XYZ file of N, CA and C in Angstrom:
357
model
N -26.281 -6.435 30.501
C -25.423 -7.323 31.260
C -26.056 -8.708 31.354
N -25.206 -9.690 31.351
C -25.701 -11.053 31.544
C -26.147 -11.183 32.987
N -27.201 -11.918 33.212
C -27.707 -12.057 34.581
C -26.672 -12.733 35.460
N -26.441 -12.169 36.634
C -25.503 -12.732 37.584
C -24.049 -12.536 37.192
N -23.784 -11.657 36.240
C -22.427 -11.459 35.761
C -22.162 -9.969 35.626
N -20.894 -9.603 35.680
C -20.546 -8.205 35.478
C -20.094 -7.960 34.047
N -20.215 -8.979 33.192
C -19.846 -8.843 31.787
C -21.101 -8.739 30.931
N -21.039 -7.956 29.856
C -22.189 -7.867 28.949
C -22.478 -9.220 28.299
N -23.704 -9.422 27.910
C -24.101 -10.626 27.201
C -23.246 -10.776 25.945
N -22.672 -11.950 25.756
C -21.822 -12.208 24.600
C -20.358 -11.890 24.823
N -20.017 -11.470 26.033
C -18.636 -11.111 26.361
C -17.735 -12.341 26.186
N -16.510 -12.152 25.685
C -15.606 -13.300 25.502
C -15.317 -14.019 26.814
N -15.363 -15.337 26.766
C -15.142 -16.153 27.966
C -13.696 -16.091 28.451
N -12.769 -15.763 27.552
C -11.352 -15.772 27.916
C -10.796 -14.386 28.258
N -11.681 -13.437 28.571
C -11.254 -12.094 28.959
C -12.075 -11.654 30.176
N -11.398 -11.147 31.208
C -12.152 -10.663 32.377
C -13.108 -9.540 31.965
N -14.195 -9.386 32.685
C -15.158 -8.324 32.350
C -14.524 -6.939 32.502
N -15.081 -5.961 31.802
C -14.480 -4.622 31.809
C -14.457 -3.946 33.168
N -15.281 -4.393 34.112
C -15.300 -3.781 35.442
C -14.226 -4.365 36.358
N -13.526 -5.405 35.916
C -12.516 -6.033 36.773
C -11.153 -5.366 36.585
N -10.337 -5.453 37.614
C -8.988 -4.887 37.547
C -8.134 -5.616 36.511
N -8.385 -6.893 36.290
C -7.592 -7.687 35.348
C -7.871 -7.321 33.889
N -8.993 -6.665 33.618
C -9.342 -6.318 32.240
C -8.232 -5.500 31.587
N -7.823 -4.426 32.227
C -6.798 -3.555 31.640
C -5.482 -4.286 31.432
N -5.157 -5.229 32.310
C -3.917 -5.990 32.184
C -3.953 -6.970 31.012
N -5.136 -7.442 30.652
C -5.238 -8.519 29.662
C -5.807 -8.112 28.311
N -6.427 -6.943 28.225
C -7.145 -6.594 27.001
C -6.220 -6.454 25.796
N -5.052 -5.877 25.962
C -4.144 -5.714 24.819
C -3.731 -7.083 24.277
N -3.364 -7.999 25.142
C -3.002 -9.344 24.702
C -4.155 -10.041 24.005
N -5.364 -9.864 24.537
C -6.548 -10.474 23.939
C -6.758 -9.926 22.529
N -6.640 -8.613 22.385
C -6.798 -8.002 21.065
C -5.700 -8.466 20.105
N -4.468 -8.536 20.600
C -3.360 -8.986 19.750
C -3.571 -10.418 19.270
N -4.219 -11.242 20.074
C -4.512 -12.619 19.661
C -5.498 -12.671 18.503
N -6.195 -11.589 18.239
C -7.171 -11.544 17.162
C -6.688 -10.704 15.984
N -5.473 -10.233 16.066
C -4.867 -9.412 15.016
C -3.797 -10.229 14.276
N -3.380 -9.765 13.106
C -2.272 -10.447 12.427
C -1.020 -10.438 13.317
N -0.210 -11.452 13.205
C 0.968 -11.594 14.052
C 1.897 -10.395 14.043
N 1.994 -9.722 12.910
C 2.907 -8.575 12.786
C 2.537 -7.429 13.725
N 1.285 -7.379 14.145
C 0.827 -6.286 15.006
C 1.450 -6.402 16.394
N 1.901 -7.593 16.769
C 2.531 -7.779 18.093
C 3.740 -6.868 18.284
N 4.417 -6.527 17.209
C 5.588 -5.654 17.314
C 5.274 -4.223 16.879
N 4.015 -3.954 16.599
C 3.588 -2.629 16.157
C 3.471 -1.668 17.334
N 3.589 -0.409 17.045
C 3.406 0.619 18.068
C 1.950 0.718 18.511
N 1.034 0.109 17.764
C -0.383 0.111 18.143
C -0.613 -0.507 19.512
N 0.222 -1.454 19.886
C 0.012 -2.140 21.165
C 0.087 -1.187 22.359
N 0.685 -0.031 22.180
C 0.770 0.961 23.263
C -0.490 1.822 23.359
N -1.396 1.660 22.404
C -2.597 2.484 22.348
C -3.823 1.570 22.237
N -4.338 1.089 23.355
C -5.446 0.123 23.316
C -6.658 0.572 22.506
N -7.004 1.853 22.545
C -8.165 2.326 21.783
C -7.898 2.179 20.283
N -6.716 2.569 19.850
C -6.362 2.440 18.431
C -6.252 0.972 18.036
N -5.670 0.158 18.902
C -5.546 -1.268 18.631
C -6.926 -1.906 18.494
N -7.827 -1.572 19.387
C -9.182 -2.131 19.331
C -9.877 -1.732 18.035
N -9.719 -0.489 17.631
C -10.325 -0.019 16.385
C -9.738 -0.764 15.197
N -8.413 -0.921 15.186
C -7.768 -1.664 14.103
C -8.286 -3.102 14.046
N -8.359 -3.753 15.185
C -8.801 -5.149 15.215
C -10.250 -5.254 14.745
N -11.083 -4.285 15.094
C -12.466 -4.290 14.585
C -12.467 -4.297 13.054
N -11.668 -3.429 12.456
C -11.603 -3.350 10.991
C -10.992 -4.616 10.390
N -9.959 -5.131 11.035
C -9.300 -6.346 10.547
C -10.272 -7.526 10.527
N -10.975 -7.739 11.611
C -11.906 -8.867 11.685
C -13.046 -8.684 10.683
N -13.542 -7.464 10.543
C -14.598 -7.201 9.561
C -14.107 -7.525 8.152
N -12.859 -7.174 7.864
C -12.284 -7.492 6.554
C -12.138 -8.984 6.340
N -11.710 -9.694 7.362
C -11.586 -11.153 7.264
C -12.942 -11.800 7.037
N -13.951 -11.320 7.743
C -15.300 -11.865 7.582
C -15.802 -11.595 6.168
N -15.578 -10.396 5.669
C -15.991 -10.048 4.314
C -15.278 -10.935 3.291
N -13.988 -11.142 3.470
C -13.223 -11.990 2.550
C -13.699 -13.434 2.592
N -14.032 -13.922 3.772
C -14.517 -15.298 3.896
C -15.868 -15.445 3.212
N -16.726 -14.470 3.378
C -18.034 -14.512 2.715
C -17.864 -14.487 1.188
N -16.954 -13.660 0.724
C -16.707 -13.582 -0.721
C -16.118 -14.898 -1.231
N -15.180 -15.468 -0.495
C -14.589 -16.747 -0.902
C -15.654 -17.831 -0.978
N -16.552 -17.854 -0.008
C -17.644 -18.826 -0.012
C -18.539 -18.605 -1.236
N -18.919 -17.360 -1.441
C -19.824 -17.044 -2.542
C -19.238 -17.295 -3.918
N -17.932 -17.193 -4.036
C -17.264 -17.367 -5.328
C -16.644 -18.753 -5.507
N -16.734 -19.602 -4.498
C -16.031 -20.887 -4.533
C -16.388 -21.710 -5.768
N -17.645 -21.843 -6.069
C -18.051 -22.668 -7.225
C -17.519 -22.093 -8.531
N -17.590 -20.776 -8.682
C -17.126 -20.129 -9.908
C -15.606 -20.253 -10.037
N -14.887 -19.954 -8.955
C -13.425 -19.914 -9.012
C -12.761 -21.283 -8.902
N -13.415 -22.218 -8.220
C -12.789 -23.519 -7.967
C -13.496 -24.689 -8.634
N -14.700 -24.446 -9.138
C -15.513 -25.528 -9.682
C -14.830 -26.362 -10.742
N -14.049 -25.749 -11.599
C -13.361 -26.496 -12.658
C -12.024 -27.062 -12.188
N -11.621 -26.714 -10.981
C -10.321 -27.144 -10.466
C -10.411 -28.248 -9.424
N -11.628 -28.485 -8.921
C -11.806 -29.442 -7.830
C -12.966 -30.378 -8.118
N -12.888 -31.552 -7.534
C -14.016 -32.472 -7.582
C -15.163 -31.873 -6.759
N -16.383 -32.212 -7.113
C -17.562 -31.664 -6.432
C -17.541 -31.951 -4.934
N -17.136 -33.155 -4.558
C -17.099 -33.508 -3.128
C -16.067 -32.668 -2.386
N -14.932 -32.423 -3.010
C -13.896 -31.595 -2.386
C -14.355 -30.140 -2.277
N -15.017 -29.667 -3.304
C -15.543 -28.307 -3.278
C -16.565 -28.147 -2.149
N -17.362 -29.166 -1.933
C -18.332 -29.127 -0.836
C -17.617 -29.035 0.516
N -16.517 -29.773 0.676
C -15.730 -29.708 1.909
C -15.161 -28.303 2.093
N -14.667 -27.714 1.010
C -14.126 -26.352 1.070
C -15.215 -25.369 1.478
N -16.389 -25.494 0.892
C -17.474 -24.576 1.244
C -17.911 -24.761 2.699
N -17.923 -25.983 3.170
C -18.262 -26.217 4.577
C -17.208 -25.588 5.490
N -15.948 -25.706 5.104
C -14.875 -25.098 5.901
C -15.006 -23.573 5.904
N -15.324 -22.997 4.760
C -15.512 -21.547 4.682
C -16.730 -21.105 5.486
N -17.778 -21.904 5.461
C -18.973 -21.594 6.258
C -18.640 -21.610 7.749
N -17.885 -22.615 8.183
C -17.479 -22.701 9.592
C -16.582 -21.528 9.975
N -15.672 -21.164 9.085
C -14.795 -20.024 9.364
C -15.600 -18.734 9.445
N -16.585 -18.586 8.583
C -17.458 -17.407 8.631
C -18.204 -17.322 9.947
N -18.711 -18.452 10.425
C -19.419 -18.471 11.711
C -18.477 -18.107 12.851
N -17.253 -18.639 12.804
C -16.265 -18.320 13.847
C -15.945 -16.828 13.829
N -15.717 -16.292 12.644
C -15.378 -14.874 12.529
C -16.533 -13.972 12.945
N -17.748 -14.401 12.707
C -18.908 -13.617 13.154
C -18.921 -13.519 14.674
N -18.608 -14.610 15.344
C -18.519 -14.600 16.809
C -17.370 -13.693 17.272
N -16.235 -13.796 16.612
C -15.087 -12.948 16.960
C -15.452 -11.483 16.746
N -16.134 -11.189 15.655
C -16.533 -9.811 15.372
C -17.418 -9.255 16.497
N -18.364 -10.060 16.956
C -19.244 -9.619 18.051
C -18.442 -9.371 19.328
N -17.541 -10.280 19.650
C -16.729 -10.133 20.857
C -15.814 -8.919 20.761
N -15.168 -8.740 19.616
C -14.265 -7.595 19.438
C -15.040 -6.291 19.555
N -16.245 -6.262 19.012
C -17.067 -5.045 19.111
C -17.345 -4.703 20.572
N -17.707 -5.709 21.365
C -17.958 -5.477 22.797
C -16.702 -4.995 23.517
N -15.584 -5.630 23.223
C -14.328 -5.265 23.872
C -13.911 -3.860 23.462
N -14.048 -3.536 22.191
C -13.694 -2.182 21.711
C -14.548 -1.114 22.401
N -15.815 -1.407 22.554
C -16.690 -0.458 23.268
C -16.215 -0.268 24.695
N -15.835 -1.359 25.353
C -15.349 -1.269 26.732
C -14.061 -0.462 26.809
N -13.165 -0.697 25.865
C -11.895 0.052 25.837
C -12.152 1.544 25.647
N -13.168 1.870 24.871
C -13.521 3.277 24.643
C -14.316 3.877 25.779
N -14.703 3.041 26.731
C -15.489 3.532 27.862
C -16.961 3.709 27.531
N -17.403 3.080 26.449
C -18.805 3.178 26.030
C -19.621 2.098 26.756
N -20.898 2.346 26.951
C -21.744 1.313 27.562
C -21.927 0.143 26.606
N -22.147 -1.034 27.162
C -22.321 -2.250 26.345
C -23.613 -2.226 25.572
């Protein structure tokens, strides 16, 4: 736990901690915000544990794809783009990878909380 807080270290700032009454009211919406838009109308939304598991896999897949896109950018785009533009693309992919890594950590914590596991 973070010192002076009821949320685990690294807990998302935009979601109440798992010990609060508001957590259960907001967790599904929080997870849906990290899932593809089509999931909003999916039956998964009625099953928070399944939704959390799906979102964990989805974010991991996005992170993997971003890493692959970064790693392959020069090979796949090098002949199609100017070097300066390719550098901008790689910087954007690097930033997206960093963002997704943070999302992955937060989703993992939230999924554990939904499953009733300790942080």
